[in-house]
Amino acid sequence: KMPEVSEVMTKADITPKSMHRAKIWSDDVENLYRFQQAGYRDEVEYKQVKQVDEVECWPETGFVKKLQRRDNTFYYYNRQRECEDKDVRKVKVYVY
């Protein structure tokens, strides 16, 4: 049996090599926007900090549904797009 990704990741393994800003909206940019609103770099950092294997997503769209901030309060997101065109360039895309 292969170990889960979260079991074999170390802090050094998940350090991004580079970062750039999103230029156009996509499903991935939408989810990054939601993680960054909640105070995380991306899904990788969220899973590491919160020690979870899965992030709750809307089945219809695949967008993140709920995130727990570092202060343990929750952010709840809609099924539809929340990252407006004017916010797309604010989203940081990390490359591992």
Coordinates of N, CA, C and O in Angstrom, one line a residue:
K1 N 0.8 -1.2 0.0 CA 0.0 0.0 0.0 C 0.9 1.2 0.0 O 1.8 1.3 0.8
M2 N 0.5 2.2 -0.9 CA 1.3 3.4 -0.9 C 0.8 4.4 0.2 O -0.4 4.5 0.4
P3 N 1.8 5.0 0.9 CA 1.3 6.0 1.9 C 0.6 7.2 1.2 O 0.9 7.5 0.1
E4 N -0.3 7.8 2.0 CA -0.9 9.0 1.5 C 0.1 10.1 1.3 O 1.1 10.1 2.0
V5 N -0.2 11.0 0.4 CA 0.7 12.1 0.1 C 1.0 12.9 1.4 O 2.2 13.2 1.7
S6 N 0.0 13.1 2.2 CA 0.2 13.9 3.4 C 1.1 13.2 4.4 O 1.8 13.8 5.2
E7 N 1.2 11.9 4.4 CA 2.1 11.1 5.3 C 3.5 11.2 4.9 O 4.4 11.2 5.8
V8 N 3.8 11.4 3.6 CA 5.2 11.4 3.2 C 5.8 12.8 3.0 O 7.0 13.0 2.8
M9 N 4.9 13.8 3.0 CA 5.4 15.2 2.8 C 6.1 15.7 4.0 O 5.7 15.5 5.1
T10 N 7.2 16.4 3.8 CA 7.9 17.1 4.8 C 7.8 18.6 4.5 O 7.4 18.9 3.4
K11 N 8.1 19.4 5.5 CA 8.1 20.8 5.2 C 8.9 21.2 4.0 O 8.5 22.1 3.2
A12 N 10.1 20.6 3.8 CA 10.9 21.0 2.7 C 10.3 20.6 1.4 O 10.5 21.2 0.3
D13 N 9.5 19.5 1.4 CA 8.9 19.0 0.2 C 7.8 19.9 -0.4 O 7.5 19.9 -1.6
I14 N 7.2 20.7 0.5 CA 6.1 21.5 0.0 C 6.4 23.0 -0.1 O 5.6 23.8 -0.2
T15 N 7.7 23.3 -0.1 CA 8.1 24.7 -0.4 C 8.0 25.0 -1.9 O 8.6 24.3 -2.7
P16 N 7.2 26.0 -2.2 CA 7.1 26.4 -3.7 C 8.5 26.8 -4.2 O 9.3 27.5 -3.6
K17 N 8.7 26.5 -5.5 CA 9.9 26.9 -6.2 C 9.8 28.3 -6.8 O 10.7 29.1 -6.9
S18 N 8.5 28.7 -7.2 CA 8.3 30.0 -7.7 C 6.8 30.4 -7.6 O 6.0 29.6 -7.2
M19 N 6.5 31.6 -7.9 CA 5.2 32.2 -7.8 C 4.9 33.1 -8.9 O 5.8 33.9 -9.3
H20 N 3.7 33.1 -9.5 CA 3.3 34.2 -10.4 C 1.9 34.5 -10.2 O 1.2 33.8 -9.4
R21 N 1.5 35.6 -10.8 CA 0.1 36.1 -10.6 C -0.8 35.5 -11.7 O -0.4 35.3 -12.8
A22 N -2.0 35.1 -11.3 CA -3.0 34.6 -12.3 C -3.3 35.8 -13.3 O -3.3 36.9 -13.0
K23 N -3.5 35.4 -14.6 CA -3.8 36.3 -15.6 C -5.3 36.2 -16.1 O -5.9 37.2 -16.4
I24 N -5.8 35.0 -16.1 CA -7.2 34.8 -16.4 C -7.8 33.8 -15.4 O -7.2 33.0 -14.7
W25 N -9.2 34.0 -15.3 CA -9.9 33.2 -14.3 C -10.0 31.7 -14.8 O -10.1 31.4 -16.0
S26 N -9.9 30.8 -13.9 CA -10.1 29.4 -14.2 C -10.7 28.7 -12.9 O -10.7 29.4 -11.8
D27 N -11.1 27.5 -12.9 CA -11.5 26.8 -11.7 C -10.4 26.7 -10.7 O -10.6 26.9 -9.5
D28 N -9.1 26.5 -11.1 CA -8.0 26.5 -10.2 C -7.8 27.8 -9.6 O -7.5 27.9 -8.4
V29 N -7.9 28.9 -10.3 CA -7.7 30.2 -9.8 C -8.8 30.5 -8.8 O -8.6 31.1 -7.7
E30 N -10.0 30.1 -9.1 CA -11.1 30.3 -8.1 C -10.8 29.6 -6.8 O -11.0 30.2 -5.7
N31 N -10.3 28.4 -6.8 CA -10.0 27.7 -5.6 C -8.8 28.4 -4.8 O -8.9 28.5 -3.6
L32 N -7.8 28.8 -5.6 CA -6.7 29.5 -5.0 C -7.2 30.8 -4.3 O -6.7 31.1 -3.2
Y33 N -8.1 31.5 -5.0 CA -8.6 32.7 -4.4 C -9.3 32.4 -3.0 O -9.1 33.1 -2.1
R34 N -10.0 31.3 -3.0 CA -10.7 31.0 -1.7 C -9.7 30.6 -0.6 O -9.9 31.0 0.5
F35 N -8.7 29.8 -1.0 CA -7.6 29.5 0.0 C -6.9 30.8 0.5 O -6.7 30.9 1.7
Q36 N -6.6 31.6 -0.4 CA -5.9 32.8 0.0 C -6.8 33.8 0.8 O -6.3 34.5 1.7
Q37 N -8.0 33.8 0.5 CA -9.0 34.6 1.3 C -9.0 34.1 2.8 O -9.1 34.9 3.7
A38 N -8.8 32.8 3.0 CA -8.9 32.2 4.3 C -7.5 32.3 5.0 O -7.4 31.8 6.1
G39 N -6.5 32.8 4.3 CA -5.2 33.0 4.9 C -4.1 31.9 4.6 O -3.1 31.8 5.3
Y40 N -4.4 31.1 3.6 CA -3.5 30.0 3.2 C -2.9 30.3 1.8 O -3.6 30.9 1.0
R41 N -1.7 29.8 1.6 CA -1.1 29.9 0.2 C -1.9 29.1 -0.8 O -2.2 29.6 -1.9
D42 N -2.3 27.9 -0.5 CA -3.0 27.0 -1.4 C -3.5 25.8 -0.6 O -3.4 25.7 0.6
E43 N -4.0 24.8 -1.4 CA -4.5 23.6 -0.7 C -3.4 22.8 0.0 O -3.7 22.2 1.1
V44 N -2.3 22.8 -0.5 CA -1.2 22.1 0.1 C -0.9 22.6 1.5 O -0.8 21.9 2.5
E45 N -0.8 23.9 1.6 CA -0.5 24.5 3.0 C -1.7 24.3 3.9 O -1.6 24.0 5.1
Y46 N -2.9 24.5 3.4 CA -4.1 24.2 4.2 C -4.1 22.8 4.8 O -4.3 22.7 6.0
K47 N -3.9 21.8 4.0 CA -3.9 20.5 4.4 C -2.8 20.2 5.5 O -3.0 19.5 6.4
Q48 N -1.7 20.9 5.3 CA -0.6 20.7 6.2 C -0.9 21.4 7.6 O -0.8 20.7 8.6
V49 N -1.4 22.6 7.5 CA -1.7 23.3 8.8 C -2.9 22.7 9.5 O -2.8 22.5 10.7
K50 N -3.9 22.4 8.8 CA -5.1 21.8 9.5 C -5.1 20.3 9.6 O -6.1 19.8 10.2
Q51 N -4.1 19.7 9.1 CA -4.0 18.2 9.3 C -5.2 17.5 8.8 O -5.8 16.6 9.5
V52 N -5.6 17.8 7.6 CA -6.8 17.1 6.9 C -6.3 16.5 5.6 O -5.4 16.9 5.0
D53 N -7.0 15.5 5.2 CA -6.7 14.8 4.0 C -7.6 15.3 2.8 O -7.1 15.3 1.7
E54 N -8.8 15.8 3.1 CA -9.7 16.3 2.1 C -10.2 17.7 2.4 O -10.4 18.0 3.6
V55 N -10.5 18.4 1.4 CA -11.1 19.7 1.5 C -12.5 19.6 1.0 O -12.8 19.0 0.0
E56 N -13.5 20.2 1.8 CA -14.9 20.0 1.4 C -15.2 20.9 0.2 O -14.9 22.1 0.2
C57 N -15.7 20.3 -0.9 CA -16.0 21.0 -2.1 C -17.4 20.8 -2.5 O -18.1 19.8 -2.2
W58 N -18.0 21.7 -3.3 CA -19.3 21.6 -3.9 C -19.2 20.5 -5.0 O -18.4 20.6 -5.9
P59 N -20.1 19.5 -4.9 CA -20.1 18.5 -5.9 C -20.4 19.0 -7.4 O -19.9 18.4 -8.3
E60 N -21.2 20.0 -7.5 CA -21.6 20.5 -8.8 C -20.5 21.2 -9.5 O -20.4 21.1 -10.7
T61 N -19.7 22.0 -8.8 CA -18.7 22.8 -9.4 C -17.3 22.4 -9.1 O -16.3 22.7 -9.9
G62 N -17.1 21.7 -8.0 CA -15.7 21.3 -7.6 C -15.0 22.5 -6.8 O -13.9 22.3 -6.4
F63 N -15.7 23.6 -6.6 CA -15.1 24.7 -5.9 C -15.1 24.4 -4.4 O -16.0 23.7 -3.9
V64 N -14.2 25.0 -3.7 CA -14.1 24.8 -2.2 C -15.3 25.3 -1.6 O -15.8 26.4 -1.9
K65 N -15.9 24.5 -0.7 CA -17.1 24.9 0.0 C -16.9 25.6 1.3 O -17.6 26.5 1.7
K66 N -15.9 25.1 2.1 CA -15.8 25.5 3.5 C -14.3 25.4 3.8 O -13.7 24.4 3.6
L67 N -13.7 26.5 4.5 CA -12.4 26.4 5.0 C -12.3 26.9 6.4 O -13.1 27.9 6.7
Q68 N -11.4 26.4 7.2 CA -11.3 26.8 8.5 C -10.0 27.7 8.6 O -8.9 27.3 8.2
R69 N -10.2 28.9 9.0 CA -9.0 29.8 9.2 C -8.1 29.4 10.3 O -8.5 28.5 11.1
R70 N -7.0 30.0 10.4 CA -6.0 29.7 11.5 C -6.6 30.0 12.9 O -6.2 29.3 13.8
D71 N -7.5 30.9 13.0 CA -8.1 31.2 14.3 C -9.3 30.4 14.5 O -10.1 30.6 15.5
N72 N -9.5 29.4 13.7 CA -10.6 28.3 13.9 C -12.0 28.8 13.5 O -12.9 28.1 13.8
T73 N -12.1 30.0 13.0 CA -13.4 30.4 12.4 C -13.5 29.9 11.0 O -12.5 29.5 10.4
F74 N -14.7 29.8 10.5 CA -14.9 29.2 9.2 C -15.3 30.2 8.1 O -16.0 31.2 8.4
Y75 N -14.9 30.0 6.9 CA -15.3 30.7 5.7 C -16.2 29.7 5.0 O -15.8 28.6 4.7
Y76 N -17.4 30.2 4.6 CA -18.3 29.4 3.7 C -18.4 30.1 2.4 O -18.6 31.3 2.3
Y77 N -18.3 29.3 1.3 CA -18.3 29.8 0.0 C -19.5 29.3 -0.8 O -20.0 28.2 -0.6
N78 N -19.9 30.1 -1.8 CA -21.0 29.7 -2.7 C -20.6 28.7 -3.7 O -19.4 28.5 -4.0
R79 N -21.6 28.1 -4.3 CA -21.4 27.2 -5.4 C -20.8 27.9 -6.7 O -20.1 27.3 -7.4
Q80 N -21.2 29.1 -6.8 CA -20.8 29.9 -8.0 C -19.5 30.6 -7.8 O -19.0 30.7 -6.7
R81 N -19.0 31.1 -8.9 CA -17.8 31.9 -8.9 C -17.8 33.1 -7.9 O -18.8 33.8 -7.9
E82 N -16.8 33.2 -7.2 CA -16.7 34.4 -6.2 C -15.5 35.3 -6.6 O -15.5 36.5 -6.2
C83 N -14.5 34.8 -7.3 CA -13.4 35.6 -7.7 C -13.7 36.4 -8.9 O -13.8 35.9 -10.0
E84 N -14.0 37.7 -8.7 CA -14.4 38.6 -9.8 C -13.1 38.9 -10.7 O -12.0 38.8 -10.3
D85 N -13.4 39.3 -11.9 CA -12.3 39.6 -12.9 C -11.3 40.6 -12.3 O -10.1 40.4 -12.5
K86 N -11.8 41.6 -11.5 CA -10.9 42.6 -11.0 C -9.9 42.0 -9.9 O -8.9 42.6 -9.6
D87 N -10.3 40.8 -9.4 CA -9.5 40.2 -8.3 C -8.5 39.1 -8.9 O -7.7 38.6 -8.1
V88 N -8.7 38.7 -10.1 CA -7.9 37.6 -10.7 C -6.4 37.9 -10.6 O -5.6 37.0 -10.2
R89 N -5.9 39.1 -10.9 CA -4.5 39.4 -10.8 C -3.9 39.4 -9.4 O -2.7 39.4 -9.2
K90 N -4.8 39.4 -8.4 CA -4.3 39.3 -7.0 C -4.0 37.9 -6.6 O -3.3 37.7 -5.5
V91 N -4.5 36.9 -7.3 CA -4.3 35.5 -6.9 C -2.9 35.1 -7.3 O -2.4 35.3 -8.4
K92 N -2.2 34.5 -6.3 CA -0.9 34.0 -6.4 C -0.9 32.5 -6.8 O -1.6 31.7 -6.1
V93 N -0.2 32.2 -7.8 CA -0.2 30.8 -8.3 C 1.2 30.3 -8.0 O 2.2 30.8 -8.5
Y94 N 1.3 29.2 -7.1 CA 2.6 28.7 -6.7 C 3.0 27.5 -7.6 O 2.1 26.7 -7.9
V95 N 4.2 27.4 -7.9 CA 4.8 26.2 -8.7 C 5.7 25.4 -7.8 O 6.6 26.0 -7.1
Y96 N 5.4 24.1 -7.7 CA 6.3 23.3 -6.8 C 7.3 22.5 -7.6 O 7.1 22.2 -8.8

